[in-house]
Coordinates of C-alpha atoms in Angstrom, one line a residue:
Chain A
X9 CA -28.9 33.2 32.1
X10 CA -30.0 29.5 30.9
X11 CA -28.6 27.5 32.4
X12 CA -30.8 27.4 35.7
X13 CA -31.1 24.3 36.9
X14 CA -34.2 23.5 38.4
X15 CA -36.5 21.0 37.4
X16 CA -39.6 23.3 34.7
X17 CA -38.2 26.1 34.2
X18 CA -38.0 27.3 30.7
X19 CA -34.9 27.7 29.3
X20 CA -33.1 28.0 25.5
X21 CA -31.6 25.5 24.0
X22 CA -29.3 27.0 21.0
X23 CA -29.5 25.2 18.5
X24 CA -26.9 24.4 15.1
X25 CA -28.1 26.9 11.7
X26 CA -29.6 24.8 9.2
X27 CA -27.0 25.3 7.0
X28 CA -24.5 25.5 9.1
X29 CA -21.8 28.7 9.3
X30 CA -21.6 31.6 7.0
X31 CA -17.8 31.5 5.9
X32 CA -15.9 34.8 6.5
X33 CA -16.3 37.5 3.5
X34 CA -12.5 38.7 4.0
X35 CA -12.1 40.9 1.6
X36 CA -15.3 42.4 1.3
X37 CA -16.4 41.3 -2.0
X38 CA -20.4 41.6 -0.9
X39 CA -19.4 44.7 0.8
X40 CA -21.7 46.4 -2.0
X41 CA -24.8 44.5 -2.1
X42 CA -24.3 44.7 1.6
X43 CA -24.3 48.5 2.2
X44 CA -27.5 48.4 0.0
X45 CA -29.0 46.3 1.7
X46 CA -29.0 48.2 4.5
X47 CA -29.7 51.6 3.0
X48 CA -32.8 50.0 2.2
X49 CA -33.8 49.0 5.6
X50 CA -32.6 52.8 6.6
X51 CA -35.5 53.8 3.8
X52 CA -38.2 51.8 4.7
X53 CA -37.7 52.4 8.7
X54 CA -36.4 48.5 8.5
X55 CA -39.5 46.7 7.9
X56 CA -37.5 43.6 6.3
X57 CA -40.2 43.1 3.6
X58 CA -39.9 45.7 1.6
X59 CA -35.9 44.7 1.1
X60 CA -36.4 40.8 0.6
X61 CA -34.9 42.2 -3.2
X62 CA -31.8 43.0 -2.2
X63 CA -31.3 40.5 0.6
X64 CA -32.0 38.0 -2.1
X65 CA -28.9 40.0 -3.9
X66 CA -26.6 40.1 -1.7
X67 CA -28.0 36.1 -0.7
X68 CA -27.2 35.6 -4.9
X69 CA -23.6 37.8 -4.3
X70 CA -22.3 35.3 -1.5
X71 CA -22.7 32.2 -3.6
X72 CA -21.6 33.6 -6.8
X73 CA -18.2 34.3 -4.9
X74 CA -18.1 31.2 -2.9
X75 CA -19.2 32.8 0.1
X76 CA -22.3 30.3 0.4
X77 CA -23.2 26.7 -0.9
X78 CA -24.8 27.4 -4.2
X79 CA -28.5 26.6 -3.2
X80 CA -32.4 27.5 -5.5
X81 CA -33.1 30.6 -4.1
X82 CA -37.2 29.0 -3.6
X83 CA -34.8 27.3 -0.5
X84 CA -33.9 30.2 0.9
X85 CA -37.7 31.2 0.3
X86 CA -37.6 33.7 -2.2
X87 CA -39.8 31.8 -4.2
X88 CA -41.9 34.9 -4.6
X89 CA -38.9 37.2 -6.1
X90 CA -37.9 34.3 -8.4
X91 CA -38.6 34.6 -12.9
X92 CA -41.3 33.7 -13.2
X93 CA -41.2 30.3 -15.7
X94 CA -41.9 31.2 -18.9
X95 CA -45.6 29.6 -18.9
X96 CA -46.8 32.2 -16.4
X97 CA -44.9 35.7 -17.9
X98 CA -47.3 38.1 -17.2
X99 CA -48.0 36.8 -14.0
X100 CA -46.2 39.6 -11.9
X101 CA -44.8 38.6 -8.5
X102 CA -45.0 40.3 -5.2
X103 CA -42.7 40.2 -2.5
Chain B
X1 CA -63.8 -25.5 77.1
X2 CA -60.8 -26.0 75.8
X3 CA -61.1 -29.1 75.6
X4 CA -62.9 -29.4 72.1
X5 CA -59.7 -26.9 70.7
X6 CA -56.9 -29.7 72.6
X7 CA -58.7 -32.3 71.1
X8 CA -59.6 -31.0 67.1
X9 CA -56.3 -31.5 65.9
X10 CA -56.1 -34.5 67.0
X11 CA -58.8 -36.1 65.9
X12 CA -56.3 -36.2 62.7
X13 CA -55.0 -39.1 64.1
X14 CA -56.3 -42.6 65.2
X15 CA -54.7 -42.8 68.5
X16 CA -56.4 -40.0 69.9
X17 CA -59.1 -42.1 71.0
X18 CA -56.7 -44.6 72.3
X19 CA -54.5 -41.8 74.6
X20 CA -56.3 -39.4 75.5
X21 CA -59.0 -41.3 78.2
X22 CA -55.6 -42.7 78.7
X23 CA -54.0 -38.3 79.4
X24 CA -57.2 -37.7 81.2
X25 CA -57.3 -40.4 84.0
X26 CA -53.8 -39.8 84.3
X27 CA -54.9 -36.3 85.8
X28 CA -55.4 -35.2 89.6
X29 CA -58.9 -34.6 90.7
X30 CA -60.7 -37.5 90.1
X31 CA -64.2 -36.0 90.3
X32 CA -63.1 -33.6 87.3
X33 CA -61.8 -36.1 85.5
X34 CA -64.5 -38.1 84.9
X35 CA -66.7 -35.9 83.3
X36 CA -63.6 -34.7 81.4
X37 CA -63.8 -38.3 80.4
X38 CA -66.8 -39.0 80.0
X39 CA -67.1 -35.8 78.1
X40 CA -64.1 -37.2 75.6
X41 CA -65.7 -40.2 75.2
X42 CA -68.6 -38.0 73.5
X43 CA -65.9 -36.4 71.4
X44 CA -64.4 -39.2 70.5
X45 CA -68.0 -41.6 69.8
X46 CA -69.5 -38.7 67.5
X47 CA -66.1 -39.0 64.9
X48 CA -66.6 -41.4 62.2
X49 CA -65.2 -45.0 62.1
X50 CA -61.3 -43.5 62.2
X51 CA -60.7 -44.9 58.8
X52 CA -62.9 -42.8 57.0
X53 CA -62.2 -40.0 59.4
X54 CA -58.8 -40.1 58.1
X55 CA -59.1 -40.5 55.1
X56 CA -61.9 -37.9 54.6
X57 CA -60.4 -35.0 56.3
X58 CA -57.4 -36.2 54.3
X59 CA -58.5 -35.3 50.6
X60 CA -59.9 -32.4 52.0
X61 CA -57.2 -31.6 53.4
X62 CA -55.3 -31.9 50.1
X63 CA -57.3 -30.8 48.2
X64 CA -57.3 -27.6 50.4
X65 CA -53.4 -27.4 49.7
X66 CA -53.8 -27.9 46.3
X67 CA -56.2 -25.4 46.4
X68 CA -53.2 -22.4 48.5
X69 CA -50.8 -24.0 45.6
X70 CA -52.8 -23.2 43.2
X71 CA -53.5 -19.9 44.6
X72 CA -50.0 -19.0 45.9
X73 CA -49.0 -19.5 42.3
X74 CA -50.9 -16.9 40.7
X75 CA -50.6 -14.7 43.2
X76 CA -46.7 -14.7 42.2
X77 CA -47.5 -14.5 38.6
X78 CA -49.2 -11.4 38.9
X79 CA -46.1 -10.2 40.9
X80 CA -43.7 -11.8 38.9
X81 CA -44.9 -10.0 36.1
X82 CA -46.2 -6.7 38.1
X83 CA -42.1 -6.6 38.1
X84 CA -40.6 -6.9 35.1
X85 CA -43.6 -4.7 33.7
X86 CA -42.2 -1.5 36.2
X87 CA -38.9 -2.5 34.7
X88 CA -40.2 -2.2 31.5
X89 CA -42.3 1.1 31.6
X90 CA -38.9 2.7 33.7
X91 CA -36.9 2.1 30.5
X92 CA -40.4 2.7 28.2
X93 CA -40.1 6.2 30.1
X94 CA -37.4 7.5 28.6
X95 CA -38.5 8.5 25.2
X96 CA -41.4 8.6 26.2
X97 CA -40.3 11.8 28.4
X98 CA -39.0 12.8 25.5
X99 CA -42.1 13.3 23.4
X100 CA -44.3 14.7 26.3
X101 CA -42.1 16.9 26.8
X102 CA -41.8 18.2 23.1
X103 CA -45.4 18.0 22.5
X104 CA -45.7 20.3 25.6
X105 CA -43.2 22.3 25.1
X106 CA -41.7 21.7 28.8
X107 CA -38.3 23.4 29.4
X108 CA -37.7 24.9 26.2
X109 CA -37.4 21.9 24.4
X110 CA -37.1 22.2 20.5
X111 CA -40.4 21.2 19.1
X112 CA -40.7 18.1 17.0
X113 CA -41.1 18.3 13.0
X114 CA -38.3 21.3 12.1
X115 CA -37.6 20.8 8.9
X116 CA -35.9 22.4 6.3
X117 CA -37.9 21.7 3.9
X118 CA -40.0 24.0 5.3
X119 CA -38.9 27.5 4.6
X120 CA -39.5 26.5 0.8
X121 CA -43.2 26.1 1.0
X122 CA -44.0 28.3 3.9
X123 CA -46.0 31.8 3.7
X124 CA -45.6 34.8 5.4
X125 CA -48.6 35.9 8.1
X126 CA -48.3 39.4 7.3
X127 CA -50.5 41.0 9.7
X128 CA -48.4 39.7 13.1
X129 CA -45.1 42.0 12.8
X130 CA -42.6 41.4 14.9
X131 CA -39.8 42.9 15.5
X132 CA -36.4 41.5 16.2
X133 CA -33.9 43.1 18.2
X134 CA -30.6 42.2 17.7
X135 CA -27.3 42.3 20.7
X136 CA -24.2 42.1 20.5
X137 CA -21.3 40.6 23.4
X138 CA -18.3 39.8 23.7
X139 CA -16.4 37.8 26.5
X140 CA -14.5 40.0 28.8
X141 CA -11.1 38.5 28.0
X142 CA -12.4 38.7 23.8
X143 CA -10.6 41.7 22.4
X144 CA -13.3 42.0 19.1
X145 CA -15.7 44.9 18.9
X146 CA -18.8 42.8 17.7
X147 CA -21.6 45.1 17.8
X148 CA -24.5 44.9 15.4
X149 CA -25.3 47.5 12.0
X150 CA -28.6 47.5 12.6
X151 CA -30.6 47.5 16.1
X152 CA -34.4 46.2 15.3
X153 CA -35.6 44.7 12.3
X154 CA -39.7 44.1 12.1
X155 CA -40.0 40.5 10.5
X156 CA -43.5 38.8 9.6
X157 CA -43.4 34.9 10.7
X158 CA -43.1 33.0 7.5
X159 CA -40.3 35.5 5.6
X160 CA -36.7 34.8 5.9
X161 CA -35.0 37.7 7.0
X162 CA -31.5 38.7 6.7
X163 CA -29.5 40.9 9.0
X164 CA -26.0 42.0 10.2
X165 CA -23.0 42.2 12.6
X166 CA -20.1 43.4 11.9
X167 CA -16.7 42.4 14.2
X168 CA -13.5 44.3 13.9
X169 CA -9.8 43.0 15.5
X170 CA -8.0 45.9 16.8
X171 CA -5.3 44.0 17.8
X172 CA -1.6 43.3 15.7
X173 CA -2.6 39.8 16.1
X174 CA -4.8 37.5 15.4
X175 CA -7.6 35.8 17.3
X176 CA -10.4 33.3 16.2
X177 CA -13.3 33.6 18.4
X178 CA -16.3 31.5 17.8
X179 CA -19.8 32.6 18.9
X180 CA -22.7 30.7 20.5
X181 CA -26.5 33.0 20.8
X182 CA -29.3 33.3 22.9
X183 CA -33.1 34.5 21.6
X184 CA -35.5 36.3 24.6
X185 CA -38.4 35.0 25.3
X186 CA -37.2 31.5 25.9
X187 CA -40.2 30.3 24.5
X188 CA -39.9 32.0 21.3
X189 CA -36.7 30.7 20.6
X190 CA -38.1 27.5 19.7
X191 CA -39.9 29.0 16.1
X192 CA -37.2 31.5 15.7
X193 CA -34.8 29.9 13.0
X194 CA -31.5 30.4 11.5
X195 CA -30.9 29.2 8.1
X196 CA -27.6 30.1 8.6
X197 CA -25.4 32.5 10.8
X198 CA -21.9 32.8 12.0
X199 CA -22.5 30.9 15.6
X200 CA -20.6 27.9 16.7
X201 CA -17.9 27.8 14.5
X202 CA -14.4 29.2 14.5
X203 CA -14.0 32.4 13.2
X204 CA -10.7 34.1 12.2
X205 CA -9.9 37.5 11.8
X206 CA -6.5 38.8 10.8
X207 CA -4.7 42.1 12.8
X208 CA -7.6 45.6 11.5
X209 CA -9.2 42.9 9.9
X210 CA -13.4 44.4 9.9
X211 CA -15.6 41.7 8.5
X212 CA -19.3 41.9 8.2
X213 CA -21.0 38.9 9.7
X214 CA -24.7 38.0 8.1
X215 CA -27.3 35.8 10.1
X216 CA -30.2 34.3 7.9
X217 CA -33.1 33.6 9.5
X218 CA -37.3 33.4 9.8
X219 CA -39.9 32.5 12.4
X220 CA -41.8 29.6 11.8
X221 CA -45.2 30.5 10.6
X222 CA -46.6 28.2 13.3
X223 CA -45.5 31.2 16.2
X224 CA -49.2 32.6 14.7
X225 CA -51.0 30.2 16.3
X226 CA -49.2 29.3 19.3
X227 CA -51.9 30.8 22.4
X228 CA -48.8 31.8 24.2
X229 CA -46.9 33.7 21.9
X230 CA -50.1 35.6 21.3
X231 CA -48.7 39.3 22.8
X232 CA -45.1 38.2 22.7
X233 CA -44.1 41.2 19.6
X234 CA -40.8 41.8 20.4
X235 CA -37.9 38.8 20.4
X236 CA -34.3 39.7 21.0
X237 CA -31.2 38.0 19.4
X238 CA -28.0 38.4 21.3
X239 CA -24.1 36.4 19.9
X240 CA -21.8 36.2 22.3
X241 CA -18.6 36.1 21.2
X242 CA -15.6 33.9 22.7
X243 CA -11.9 33.5 22.1
X244 CA -11.4 30.2 21.0
X245 CA -8.0 28.5 22.0
X246 CA -6.4 25.6 20.5
X247 CA -8.1 22.4 22.0
X248 CA -11.0 24.1 23.8
X249 CA -14.3 23.7 23.6
X250 CA -17.1 26.2 24.1
X251 CA -19.3 25.2 26.4
X252 CA -22.5 26.1 25.2
X253 CA -25.3 27.3 27.6
X254 CA -28.4 24.7 28.1
X255 CA -28.5 21.0 28.4
X256 CA -28.3 19.7 25.1
X257 CA -27.0 20.8 21.6
X258 CA -28.2 19.9 18.4

């Protein structure tokens, strides 16, 4: 347990999430996106790097349905998945 | 001979020369007394004239006293300064110790410099693949069915990742739950940053309702540069749900929570 009272012992200090808590998706509005994401994970041996597009879609669904505060995708770490600006239209974006 | 010792202090007084022979003459044992008397007179005659003696000895005595006084003053000043310094040090020790803990990571303190802006600018460290396993627990009296939807996921530091848990309320009355989490190994916990999750806030589930609970997190890219983390390949994220009663505060593990 992390409540060991001896000085100098390593203990874990839980931290609050940066952007707070997700509201619960009571109506299952984004369930389809979640299912796509889980299927992608299962197909790719649970490699997160390969399913980032699906996770981006899920978070976008949440934002559309007021289940998440709207944030630019860069702030969520999806800078490489975003559409390139018009001046760099021929540059490929790799996941 | 004891006589010089007896005589010296009294030499300051000019009356000693008068008193001393008188004292000696009063002593019994005439021959002994007479030799003592001659010795005493010799001593007394070796002195300077009385007036000058007192003045020069007095000046020396005064200057010596002044010297002692200034020396005492300096010593007292030093002691007072040391006392004030000790008190100041004990006050300064609190933030200094906190800084030291943050720098050395002693006691699992959160490393300073964890800011939310780095999410936008961090680059994934593709060579280092970490397996994150998920664990779900409920308190004994909590009747939800709570489990992760994937047992493990492979992430790299610097890349944001999404994971899901599922919770179901099988009872006929709404239950409010609140959760906390734990990361093992403890030292890796400071690199495990959650952007958004479902912990520390009350979540209400209606009867027979089932929801998906996402956790959006990333591992700090500096994880790869920490020598203490060189052998860490698996991180376990464990959530525990408790039932939240009205007005009850969740006892959080650990000492501080910010």
